Amino acid sequence: NAGVTQTPKFRILKIGQSMTLQCTQDMNHNYMYWYRQDPGMGLKLIYYSVGAGITDKGEVPNGYNVSRSTTEDFPLRLELAAPSQTSVYFCASSQYRGHTDTQYFGPGTRLTVL
Amino acid sequence: GQQLNQSPQSMFIQEGEDVSMNCTSSSIFNTWLWYKQDPGEGPVLLIALYKAGELTSNGRLTAQFGITRKDSFLNISASIPSDVGIYFCAGPMDSNYQLIWGAGTKLIIKP
C-alpha cells in the first residue's frame, strides 16, 4: 500500500495565482484532513472530511477550498495565492476520528508564494 | 481558545542521555497523543493516552497522562541518533474533536 500520497512535493506560486494540491489515500479511510505547518509552529487544521461528499472547516480555512467526491481523494484548492499561504501542507487520513485513531500523513507539499 | 504549550522548544543532547519533554493545556483534555516528525516527512503517531494517570510505553519511549488532565509528559531513555526530529503533542478540540497541536520540541543530538 502507498498510504497517503501528495503532489506536488514543491511549488512556487506568484501572488494571485491559483493551484490545487492533490491528496490520495489507498487505505479506504473515512476521515481526511488538510493541515498547514508554519516554521516553528504546530500543525493547523485547514479543512477536514468525514466521508465522501462531506467537508467542514478547521481552524484556518480562509483562502482555501476543498472537495471530497470519492473516498480516496481530497484535493485542496488555493484560489488567489498570498504570501501568508507560504507553508508546508500535509494531508492525512484516519479510519475513525483523529483523537481516537491514528492519523496517517503524506510527505507534504512545500509551497512558496512570491 | 484551546492551546497546547510544549517545552522545551528544542533540546541538544548527547547520545545515550535520557530526554524529558512536556505539554500543557489551558483546558482539560480527554486524550493526549504524541507524534514524531522526521525531517522532510509527515508526523507519525508514537503513543496515545486516554485515561488520567495512564503510563504507556513504546520501546524506549514512555508517556504519561497527567492526573490534572491538563498536561502530558514524554520521556525517551538512552537516546540514539534516529531519535532526532520534532516531537508534537496533540489533543482533541472541544468543538469538533479534531486535533490541536503543540508547536513541538525539536531534539538534536550533539555530534
Coordinates of N, CA and C in Angstrom, one line a residue:
Chain A
N1 N 0.8 -1.2 0.0 CA 0.0 0.0 0.0 C 0.9 1.3 0.0
A2 N 0.4 2.3 -0.8 CA 1.2 3.5 -0.8 C 0.9 4.4 0.4
G3 N -0.3 4.2 1.0 CA -0.6 5.1 2.2 C -1.3 6.4 1.7
V4 N -0.7 7.5 2.1 CA -1.2 8.8 1.7 C -0.2 9.4 0.8
T5 N -0.6 9.8 -0.4 CA 0.4 10.4 -1.4 C -0.1 11.8 -1.6
Q6 N 0.9 12.7 -1.8 CA 0.6 14.1 -2.1 C 1.4 14.6 -3.3
T7 N 0.8 15.4 -4.1 CA 1.6 16.0 -5.2 C 1.1 17.5 -5.3
P8 N 2.0 18.4 -5.7 CA 3.5 18.2 -5.9 C 4.2 18.2 -4.6
K9 N 5.5 17.9 -4.6 CA 6.3 18.0 -3.4 C 6.7 19.4 -3.1
F10 N 7.0 20.2 -4.2 CA 7.4 21.6 -4.1 C 6.6 22.4 -5.1
R11 N 6.4 23.7 -4.8 CA 5.7 24.6 -5.8 C 6.0 26.0 -5.4
I12 N 6.3 26.8 -6.4 CA 6.4 28.3 -6.2 C 5.3 28.9 -7.0
L13 N 4.6 29.8 -6.3 CA 3.5 30.5 -7.0 C 3.7 32.0 -6.9
K14 N 3.2 32.7 -7.9 CA 3.2 34.1 -7.8 C 1.9 34.6 -7.1
I15 N 1.9 35.7 -6.5 CA 0.7 36.3 -5.8 C -0.4 36.3 -6.8
G16 N -1.6 35.8 -6.4 CA -2.8 35.9 -7.2 C -3.0 34.6 -8.0
Q17 N -2.0 33.8 -8.2 CA -2.2 32.5 -8.9 C -3.0 31.6 -8.1
S18 N -3.5 30.5 -8.8 CA -4.2 29.5 -8.1 C -3.6 28.2 -8.4
M19 N -3.9 27.2 -7.5 CA -3.4 25.8 -7.7 C -4.2 24.9 -6.8
T20 N -4.0 23.6 -7.2 CA -4.7 22.5 -6.4 C -3.6 21.6 -5.9
L21 N -3.6 21.3 -4.6 CA -2.8 20.3 -4.0 C -3.5 19.0 -4.0
Q22 N -2.9 18.0 -4.5 CA -3.6 16.7 -4.6 C -3.2 15.8 -3.4
C23 N -4.2 15.0 -3.0 CA -4.0 14.1 -1.9 C -4.9 12.8 -2.2
T24 N -4.2 11.7 -2.1 CA -4.9 10.4 -2.3 C -4.5 9.4 -1.3
Q25 N -5.5 8.7 -0.7 CA -5.1 7.6 0.2 C -5.8 6.3 -0.3
D26 N -5.0 5.2 0.0 CA -5.5 3.9 -0.5 C -5.8 2.9 0.6
M27 N -6.2 3.5 1.8 CA -6.5 2.7 3.0 C -8.0 2.6 3.2
N28 N -8.8 3.2 2.3 CA -10.2 3.2 2.5 C -10.7 3.9 3.8
H29 N -9.9 4.9 4.2 CA -10.2 5.7 5.4 C -11.4 6.6 5.2
N30 N -12.2 6.8 6.2 CA -13.3 7.7 6.1 C -12.9 9.1 6.3
Y31 N -12.0 9.4 7.3 CA -11.6 10.8 7.6 C -10.4 11.2 6.8
M32 N -10.4 12.4 6.3 CA -9.2 13.0 5.7 C -9.1 14.4 6.1
Y33 N -7.8 14.9 6.2 CA -7.5 16.2 6.8 C -6.5 17.0 5.9
W34 N -6.6 18.3 5.9 CA -5.5 19.1 5.4 C -5.0 20.0 6.5
Y35 N -3.7 20.0 6.7 CA -3.0 20.8 7.7 C -2.0 21.7 7.0
R36 N -1.7 22.8 7.7 CA -0.5 23.6 7.3 C 0.4 23.7 8.4
Q37 N 1.7 23.7 8.1 CA 2.7 23.8 9.2 C 3.7 25.0 8.8
D38 N 3.6 26.0 9.7 CA 4.5 27.1 9.5 C 5.7 26.9 10.3
P39 N 6.9 27.5 10.0 CA 8.1 27.3 10.7 C 8.0 27.5 12.2
G40 N 8.5 26.5 13.0 CA 8.4 26.6 14.4 C 7.1 26.5 15.1
M41 N 6.1 26.1 14.2 CA 4.7 26.0 14.8 C 4.2 24.6 14.6
G42 N 3.2 24.3 15.4 CA 2.5 23.0 15.2 C 1.6 23.1 14.0
L43 N 0.9 22.0 13.8 CA 0.0 21.8 12.6 C -1.3 22.6 12.9
K44 N -1.8 23.2 11.9 CA -3.1 23.9 12.0 C -4.0 23.3 11.0
L45 N -5.2 22.9 11.5 CA -6.2 22.2 10.6 C -6.9 23.2 9.7
I46 N -6.8 22.9 8.4 CA -7.5 23.8 7.4 C -8.9 23.4 7.1
Y47 N -9.0 22.2 6.7 CA -10.3 21.5 6.4 C -10.2 20.1 6.7
Y48 N -11.4 19.5 7.0 CA -11.4 18.0 7.1 C -12.7 17.5 6.5
S49 N -12.7 16.1 6.3 CA -13.8 15.5 5.7 C -14.1 14.2 6.5
V50 N -15.3 13.9 6.7 CA -15.7 12.6 7.5 C -16.2 11.6 6.5
G51 N -16.2 11.9 5.2 CA -16.6 10.9 4.2 C -16.9 11.6 2.9
A52 N -17.0 10.8 1.9 CA -17.3 11.4 0.5 C -18.5 12.3 0.6
G53 N -18.3 13.5 0.0 CA -19.4 14.4 -0.1 C -19.6 15.3 1.2
I54 N -18.8 15.1 2.2 CA -18.9 15.8 3.5 C -17.6 16.5 3.8
T55 N -17.6 17.8 3.9 CA -16.4 18.5 4.3 C -16.8 19.6 5.4
D56 N -15.8 20.0 6.2 CA -16.0 21.0 7.2 C -14.8 21.8 7.4
K57 N -15.0 23.0 7.9 CA -13.8 23.9 8.2 C -13.1 23.5 9.4
G58 N -11.8 23.8 9.4 CA -11.0 23.6 10.6 C -10.7 25.0 11.2
E59 N -9.5 25.1 11.8 CA -9.1 26.4 12.4 C -8.8 27.5 11.5
V60 N -8.2 27.2 10.3 CA -7.7 28.2 9.4 C -8.2 28.0 8.0
P61 N -9.4 28.1 7.7 CA -10.0 27.8 6.4 C -9.9 28.9 5.3
N62 N -9.7 30.1 5.8 CA -9.8 31.3 4.9 C -8.7 31.2 3.8
G63 N -9.2 31.3 2.5 CA -8.3 31.3 1.4 C -8.1 29.9 0.7
Y64 N -8.9 29.0 1.3 CA -8.8 27.6 0.8 C -10.2 27.0 0.5
N65 N -10.2 26.0 -0.4 CA -11.4 25.3 -0.6 C -11.1 23.8 -0.8
V66 N -12.0 22.9 -0.5 CA -11.8 21.5 -0.6 C -13.0 20.9 -1.2
S67 N -12.9 19.6 -1.7 CA -14.0 18.8 -2.2 C -13.6 17.4 -1.8
R68 N -14.6 16.5 -1.7 CA -14.4 15.1 -1.5 C -15.4 14.3 -2.3
S69 N -15.1 14.1 -3.5 CA -16.1 13.4 -4.4 C -15.9 11.9 -4.3
T70 N -14.7 11.4 -3.8 CA -14.5 10.0 -3.6 C -13.9 9.8 -2.3
T71 N -13.9 8.5 -1.8 CA -13.3 8.2 -0.5 C -11.8 8.4 -0.6
E72 N -11.2 8.2 -1.8 CA -9.7 8.2 -1.9 C -9.1 9.6 -2.0
D73 N -9.8 10.6 -2.6 CA -9.2 11.8 -3.0 C -9.7 13.0 -2.2
F74 N -8.9 13.9 -1.8 CA -9.2 15.1 -1.0 C -8.4 16.3 -1.5
P75 N -8.6 16.9 -2.6 CA -7.8 18.0 -3.1 C -8.1 19.3 -2.3
L76 N -7.0 20.1 -2.2 CA -7.1 21.4 -1.6 C -6.8 22.5 -2.6
R77 N -7.7 23.4 -2.7 CA -7.6 24.5 -3.7 C -7.2 25.8 -3.1
L78 N -6.2 26.5 -3.7 CA -5.9 27.8 -3.3 C -6.3 28.7 -4.5
E79 N -7.2 29.6 -4.3 CA -7.7 30.4 -5.4 C -6.9 31.6 -5.8
L80 N -6.5 32.4 -4.8 CA -5.8 33.6 -5.0 C -4.6 33.6 -4.0
A81 N -3.5 33.0 -4.5 CA -2.4 32.8 -3.6 C -1.8 34.1 -3.0
A82 N -1.5 34.1 -1.7 CA -1.0 35.2 -1.0 C 0.3 34.8 -0.2
P83 N 1.2 35.7 0.0 CA 2.4 35.3 0.8 C 2.2 34.6 2.1
S84 N 1.1 35.0 2.7 CA 0.7 34.3 4.0 C 0.4 32.8 3.9
Q85 N 0.2 32.4 2.6 CA 0.0 31.0 2.4 C 1.3 30.2 2.2
T86 N 2.4 30.8 2.2 CA 3.7 30.1 2.2 C 3.8 29.2 3.4
S87 N 3.9 27.9 3.2 CA 3.9 27.0 4.3 C 4.1 25.6 3.7
V88 N 4.2 24.6 4.6 CA 4.2 23.2 4.2 C 2.8 22.6 4.5
Y89 N 2.3 22.0 3.5 CA 0.9 21.4 3.6 C 0.9 19.9 3.7
F90 N 0.2 19.4 4.7 CA 0.2 18.0 5.0 C -1.3 17.5 4.8
C91 N -1.4 16.4 4.1 CA -2.7 15.7 4.1 C -2.6 14.5 5.0
A92 N -3.7 14.1 5.6 CA -3.7 13.0 6.5 C -5.0 12.2 6.4
S93 N -5.0 11.0 6.8 CA -6.3 10.2 6.8 C -6.3 9.3 8.1
S94 N -7.5 9.0 8.5 CA -7.7 8.1 9.6 C -9.1 7.3 9.3
Q95 N -9.2 6.1 9.9 CA -10.4 5.4 9.7 C -11.5 6.0 10.6
Y96 N -11.2 6.4 11.8 CA -12.1 7.0 12.7 C -11.6 8.4 13.1
R97 N -12.3 9.0 14.0 CA -12.0 10.4 14.4 C -10.5 10.4 14.9
G98 N -9.8 11.5 14.5 CA -8.4 11.6 14.8 C -8.0 11.6 16.2
H99 N -8.9 11.8 17.1 CA -8.4 11.8 18.5 C -8.6 10.4 19.1
T100 N -9.2 9.5 18.4 CA -9.3 8.1 18.8 C -8.6 7.1 17.9
D101 N -8.0 7.6 16.8 CA -7.4 6.7 15.8 C -6.2 7.4 15.3
T102 N -5.3 6.6 14.8 CA -4.0 7.1 14.2 C -4.3 7.8 12.9
Q103 N -3.7 9.0 12.8 CA -3.8 9.8 11.6 C -2.5 9.4 10.8
Y104 N -2.6 9.1 9.5 CA -1.5 8.8 8.7 C -1.3 9.9 7.7
F105 N 0.0 10.4 7.7 CA 0.3 11.6 7.0 C 1.0 11.3 5.7
G106 N 0.8 12.2 4.7 CA 1.5 12.2 3.5 C 2.9 12.9 3.7
P107 N 3.7 12.9 2.7 CA 5.1 13.5 2.9 C 5.1 15.1 2.9
G108 N 4.0 15.7 2.5 CA 3.9 17.1 2.5 C 4.2 17.8 1.2
T109 N 3.6 19.0 1.0 CA 3.9 19.9 -0.2 C 4.4 21.2 0.4
R110 N 5.6 21.6 -0.1 CA 6.2 22.8 0.4 C 5.9 23.9 -0.7
L111 N 5.1 24.9 -0.2 CA 4.6 25.9 -1.1 C 5.2 27.3 -0.7
T112 N 5.7 27.9 -1.7 CA 6.2 29.3 -1.5 C 5.4 30.2 -2.5
V113 N 4.9 31.3 -1.9 CA 4.2 32.3 -2.7 C 5.0 33.6 -2.7
L114 N 5.4 34.1 -3.9 CA 6.3 35.2 -4.0 C 5.5 36.4 -4.7
Chain B
G1 N -9.0 30.6 23.1 CA -9.2 29.3 22.5 C -8.3 28.3 23.1
Q2 N -8.5 27.0 22.8 CA -7.6 26.0 23.4 C -6.2 26.1 22.8
Q3 N -5.3 25.9 23.7 CA -3.9 26.0 23.2 C -3.1 24.9 23.9
L4 N -2.1 24.4 23.2 CA -1.1 23.4 23.8 C 0.2 24.1 23.8
N5 N 0.9 24.0 25.0 CA 2.2 24.6 25.1 C 3.2 23.5 25.4
Q6 N 4.2 23.4 24.5 CA 5.2 22.4 24.7 C 6.5 23.0 25.1
S7 N 7.2 22.3 26.0 CA 8.6 22.7 26.4 C 9.4 21.5 26.7
P8 N 10.8 21.6 26.4 CA 11.4 22.8 25.9 C 11.1 22.9 24.4
Q9 N 11.4 24.1 23.8 CA 11.3 24.3 22.4 C 12.2 23.4 21.6
S10 N 13.5 23.3 22.1 CA 14.5 22.5 21.5 C 15.4 21.9 22.6
M11 N 16.1 20.8 22.2 CA 17.0 20.2 23.2 C 18.2 19.7 22.4
F12 N 19.4 20.0 23.0 CA 20.6 19.4 22.5 C 21.1 18.4 23.5
I13 N 21.2 17.2 23.0 CA 21.6 16.1 24.0 C 22.7 15.3 23.4
Q14 N 23.4 14.6 24.3 CA 24.4 13.6 23.9 C 23.7 12.3 23.7
E15 N 24.2 11.5 22.8 CA 23.7 10.2 22.5 C 23.9 9.4 23.8
G16 N 22.8 8.7 24.2 CA 22.8 7.9 25.4 C 22.1 8.5 26.6
E17 N 21.9 9.8 26.4 CA 21.2 10.6 27.5 C 19.7 10.3 27.5
D18 N 19.0 10.5 28.7 CA 17.6 10.4 28.7 C 17.0 11.8 28.5
V19 N 15.8 11.8 27.9 CA 15.2 13.0 27.5 C 13.8 13.1 28.1
S20 N 13.5 14.3 28.5 CA 12.1 14.6 29.0 C 11.5 15.8 28.4
M21 N 10.3 15.8 28.0 CA 9.6 16.9 27.5 C 8.1 16.9 28.0
N22 N 7.5 18.1 27.9 CA 6.1 18.0 28.4 C 5.2 18.9 27.6
C23 N 3.9 18.8 27.8 CA 2.9 19.5 27.1 C 1.8 19.9 28.1
T24 N 1.4 21.2 28.0 CA 0.4 21.7 29.0 C -0.7 22.3 28.2
S25 N -1.9 22.3 28.8 CA -3.1 22.8 28.1 C -3.8 23.8 29.1
S26 N -4.5 24.7 28.5 CA -5.3 25.7 29.3 C -6.6 25.0 29.7
S27 N -6.9 23.9 29.1 CA -8.2 23.3 29.4 C -8.0 21.8 29.6
I28 N -9.0 21.1 30.1 CA -8.9 19.6 30.3 C -8.9 18.9 29.0
F29 N -8.1 17.9 28.8 CA -8.1 17.0 27.7 C -8.5 15.6 28.1
N30 N -9.2 14.9 27.2 CA -9.6 13.5 27.5 C -8.6 12.5 26.7
T31 N -7.8 13.1 25.8 CA -6.9 12.3 25.1 C -5.6 13.1 24.9
W32 N -4.5 12.4 25.0 CA -3.2 13.0 24.7 C -2.5 12.1 23.6
L33 N -2.0 12.7 22.6 CA -1.3 12.0 21.6 C 0.1 12.6 21.4
W34 N 1.0 11.7 21.2 CA 2.4 12.1 20.9 C 2.8 11.6 19.5
Y35 N 3.2 12.5 18.7 CA 3.7 12.2 17.3 C 5.1 12.7 17.2
K36 N 5.8 12.0 16.2 CA 7.2 12.4 15.9 C 7.3 12.7 14.4
Q37 N 8.0 13.8 14.1 CA 8.2 14.2 12.7 C 9.7 14.1 12.4
D38 N 10.0 13.2 11.5 CA 11.4 13.2 11.0 C 11.6 14.3 9.9
P39 N 12.8 14.8 9.7 CA 13.0 15.9 8.7 C 12.5 15.5 7.4
G40 N 11.7 16.4 6.8 CA 11.1 16.2 5.5 C 10.0 15.2 5.4
E41 N 9.4 14.8 6.5 CA 8.4 13.8 6.5 C 7.2 14.3 7.2
G42 N 6.0 13.6 7.1 CA 4.9 13.9 7.9 C 5.0 13.2 9.3
P43 N 4.2 13.7 10.3 CA 4.3 13.1 11.6 C 3.8 11.7 11.7
V44 N 4.3 10.9 12.6 CA 3.9 9.5 12.8 C 3.5 9.4 14.3
L45 N 2.4 8.7 14.6 CA 2.0 8.5 15.9 C 2.9 7.6 16.7
L46 N 3.3 8.1 17.9 CA 4.2 7.3 18.8 C 3.3 6.6 19.9
I47 N 2.6 7.4 20.6 CA 1.8 6.9 21.8 C 0.5 7.7 21.9
A48 N -0.5 7.0 22.3 CA -1.8 7.6 22.6 C -2.2 7.3 24.0
L49 N -2.8 8.3 24.7 CA -3.1 8.2 26.1 C -4.6 8.6 26.2
Y50 N -5.4 7.8 27.0 CA -6.8 8.0 27.0 C -7.4 8.2 28.4
K51 N -6.5 8.0 29.5 CA -7.0 8.0 30.8 C -6.1 8.7 31.7
A52 N -6.6 9.6 32.6 CA -5.8 10.3 33.5 C -4.9 9.4 34.4
G53 N -3.6 9.7 34.5 CA -2.7 8.9 35.2 C -2.1 7.8 34.4
E54 N -2.6 7.5 33.2 CA -2.1 6.4 32.4 C -0.6 6.6 32.0
L55 N 0.1 5.5 32.1 CA 1.5 5.5 31.7 C 1.7 4.4 30.6
T56 N 2.2 4.8 29.5 CA 2.2 3.9 28.4 C 3.6 4.0 27.7
S57 N 4.2 2.8 27.4 CA 5.5 2.7 26.8 C 5.4 2.2 25.4
N58 N 6.4 2.6 24.6 CA 6.6 2.2 23.2 C 8.1 2.1 23.0
G59 N 8.7 0.9 23.3 CA 10.1 0.8 23.3 C 10.8 1.6 24.3
R60 N 11.7 2.5 23.9 CA 12.4 3.4 24.8 C 11.6 4.6 25.2
L61 N 10.4 4.8 24.6 CA 9.6 5.9 24.9 C 8.5 5.6 25.9
T62 N 8.3 6.5 26.8 CA 7.3 6.4 27.8 C 6.5 7.7 27.9
A63 N 5.2 7.7 27.9 CA 4.4 8.9 28.0 C 3.4 8.7 29.1
Q64 N 3.1 9.8 29.8 CA 2.1 9.8 30.9 C 1.1 10.9 30.7
F65 N -0.2 10.5 31.0 CA -1.3 11.4 31.0 C -1.4 12.0 32.4
G66 N -1.2 13.3 32.5 CA -1.2 13.9 33.8 C -2.5 13.8 34.6
I67 N -2.4 13.7 35.9 CA -3.7 13.5 36.7 C -4.6 14.7 36.7
T68 N -4.0 15.9 36.4 CA -4.9 17.1 36.3 C -5.6 17.1 35.0
R69 N -5.2 16.2 34.1 CA -5.7 16.2 32.7 C -5.4 17.4 31.9
K70 N -4.5 18.2 32.4 CA -4.1 19.4 31.7 C -2.6 19.3 31.2
D71 N -2.0 18.2 31.4 CA -0.6 18.0 30.9 C -0.3 16.6 30.6
S72 N 0.8 16.4 29.9 CA 1.3 15.1 29.5 C 2.8 15.2 29.4
F73 N 3.5 14.1 29.5 CA 4.9 14.0 29.5 C 5.4 12.9 28.6
L74 N 6.5 13.2 28.0 CA 7.1 12.1 27.1 C 8.6 12.0 27.6
N75 N 9.0 10.8 27.8 CA 10.4 10.5 28.2 C 11.0 9.6 27.1
I76 N 12.2 9.8 26.8 CA 13.0 8.9 25.9 C 14.2 8.5 26.7
S77 N 14.4 7.2 26.8 CA 15.6 6.7 27.5 C 16.7 6.3 26.5
A78 N 17.9 6.6 27.0 CA 19.1 6.2 26.2 C 19.0 6.6 24.7
S79 N 19.0 7.9 24.5 CA 18.7 8.4 23.1 C 19.8 7.9 22.1
I80 N 19.3 7.7 20.9 CA 20.1 7.3 19.8 C 20.0 8.3 18.6
P81 N 20.9 8.3 17.7 CA 20.8 9.3 16.6 C 19.4 9.3 15.9
S82 N 18.8 8.2 15.7 CA 17.5 8.2 15.0 C 16.4 8.8 15.8
D83 N 16.6 9.2 17.0 CA 15.6 9.9 17.8 C 15.5 11.4 17.4
V84 N 16.4 11.9 16.6 CA 16.3 13.3 16.2 C 15.0 13.6 15.4
G85 N 14.5 14.7 15.6 CA 13.3 15.1 14.9 C 12.5 16.0 15.8
I86 N 11.2 16.2 15.4 CA 10.4 17.1 16.2 C 9.3 16.3 16.8
Y87 N 9.0 16.4 18.1 CA 8.0 15.7 18.9 C 6.9 16.6 19.2
F88 N 5.7 16.2 18.7 CA 4.5 17.0 18.9 C 3.5 16.3 19.9
C89 N 2.9 17.1 20.7 CA 1.7 16.6 21.4 C 0.5 17.1 20.7
A90 N -0.6 16.4 20.9 CA -1.9 16.8 20.2 C -3.0 16.3 21.1
G91 N -4.1 17.0 21.0 CA -5.3 16.7 21.7 C -6.6 17.2 21.0
P92 N -7.7 16.6 21.4 CA -9.0 17.0 20.6 C -9.5 18.3 21.0
M93 N -10.0 19.1 20.1 CA -10.7 20.3 20.3 C -12.1 20.0 20.9
D94 N -12.5 20.9 21.8 CA -13.9 20.7 22.4 C -15.0 20.7 21.3
S95 N -14.8 21.6 20.3 CA -15.9 21.9 19.4 C -16.2 20.8 18.4
N96 N -15.2 20.1 17.9 CA -15.4 19.1 16.8 C -14.6 17.9 16.9
Y97 N -13.8 17.8 18.1 CA -13.0 16.6 18.3 C -11.8 16.5 17.3
Q98 N -11.6 17.5 16.5 CA -10.4 17.4 15.7 C -9.2 17.8 16.5
L99 N -8.0 17.5 16.0 CA -6.8 17.7 16.8 C -6.3 19.1 16.8
I100 N -5.9 19.6 18.0 CA -5.0 20.8 18.0 C -3.6 20.3 18.4
W101 N -2.6 21.0 18.0 CA -1.2 20.5 18.1 C -0.4 21.6 18.8
G102 N 0.6 21.1 19.6 CA 1.6 21.9 20.2 C 2.6 22.3 19.1
A103 N 3.5 23.3 19.5 CA 4.4 23.8 18.5 C 5.6 22.8 18.3
G104 N 5.8 21.8 19.2 CA 6.8 20.8 19.0 C 8.0 21.1 19.9
T105 N 8.7 20.0 20.2 CA 10.0 20.0 20.8 C 11.0 19.4 19.8
K106 N 12.0 20.2 19.4 CA 13.0 19.7 18.4 C 14.2 19.0 19.2
L107 N 14.4 17.8 18.9 CA 15.5 17.1 19.5 C 16.7 17.0 18.6
I108 N 17.8 17.5 19.1 CA 19.1 17.5 18.3 C 20.1 16.8 19.1
I109 N 20.8 15.8 18.5 CA 21.9 15.1 19.2 C 23.2 15.7 18.8
K110 N 24.0 16.0 19.8 CA 25.3 16.6 19.6 C 26.2 15.6 19.1
P111 N 27.0 16.0 18.1 CA 28.0 15.0 17.5 C 29.1 14.7 18.5

